[in-house]
C-alpha angles and dihedrals in degrees: 000000000000114000111258132199090259092056097048125055088200090060093058095055097069092049092048090047091049091049091047092048091049091049093049092047091051091048091050092048090049091049091050092050092048091049091051091048091049090053089055093052110092114244100019134276097326094045092227098116126093116285094216136023107286113257124223130220091260095052091049090048092051091049091052093045093054089057095046113096091199090060093046095050095044091044092054092049092049091046089053091049091050092050095050090044091057097037110019091161089072091079102013118051097175131092114256091208095051110100135172116200090201088071096046114153094354118153133236117324135173107288091012106069096170097047126223134303129227093283093049095254121146106260093202094055093046091048091053095045091045090067090069095061095042095049092043093051092046096048096044093046092048093049092049093047093045095049097044095041095044094050095047096041094043093052092046092050094046101045099027118176121091093347091057093046094050094046092049091055091047092052090050089056092051092047088058092060114091108233099221093042091048090051092051091052101041101037096043090076094049115098098183116110094203126105096245099084089053092048091047091052092051092049091047094055099029104056097076092068094052090041093057092047092049092046094054093045093051092048090053094045098048090060093063120111096245091057091048090048091051090050091050090051090056101258114167123243092251092052093049091048096047102034106031112017107035098052090050098040101044098079097082090048092054092050095049093044093051092053092043091056091072090046092055091051091054090044091055090051090049093051091046090049089054091050099246099091124060116354134207137305083042110098108232136154090230092054092048092048090050094050094043094051089075093067102027092135096053100035110019092160091071089061102036098056100054090038090051091049090051092049093049092048095050091045092051093054093045091051090048090052092050091051092049091048092053091049096047098042108092091195090067094056 
């Protein structure tokens, strides 16, 4: 009788080994499959982690802005203004300072769609070149106001005490000064025809508003739990300001500064219209509006085109500020 597995102990070992090997291999395969499936489950084995990468306030705001038609329209208008401010010769080949009195107050002509002003200058060319001064003044004044006001207000809100009390009283004094009246008084003694005295005046009287906004935002932010935890862990004041407070307190400042940019552009035009802002031969919408107001009945086109360009520019920046405010305000979500 041939020896069978049941007659030989040596014959059972290979079969047990084969069975054991097969069982271990199946267990390893099952473990591998379970591990792969666990890796596919969002958040880990317990499924409690985030399904996607956590989004920040800025990423959510950018997502909302891209879907906002107000932001898109105002952004395109501002982009166009920036382009013609940097390269006005792209759409206006003439010289804004070249005038011909023989064509004074003439209307639209081929190659001169906006006509001529009282001095015989091409209104179209001066309107295009006037965007450079207005945008430059608005951007520089806004940057100066935002930086100075944010630093002073942020430090006052963070440290408090005597520094906060003194700064609050100083801002109250500046708030009591009428902007236009202050410009008439301060700029009337300036003889320079550059844009820097006007920008300096706007920064001097504009920083208290940003300072108060930054102060309140920092006071609110420094009371959050993550700031208190960083303080408990021994973080320095500079680290808390730069890493924890500033990124979370800067949103209101950006919103106010964006809206204020259009206000500074209109303020420059107002001061130039009154004769204390920019002065000829600088090409400015305010200067053109002031000179064209004398003959508005005989040549209204010389006034309407620069005034319309000013209105569109200010409206574009205000609309942009409103869109940014809606995107950065968590209460509106």
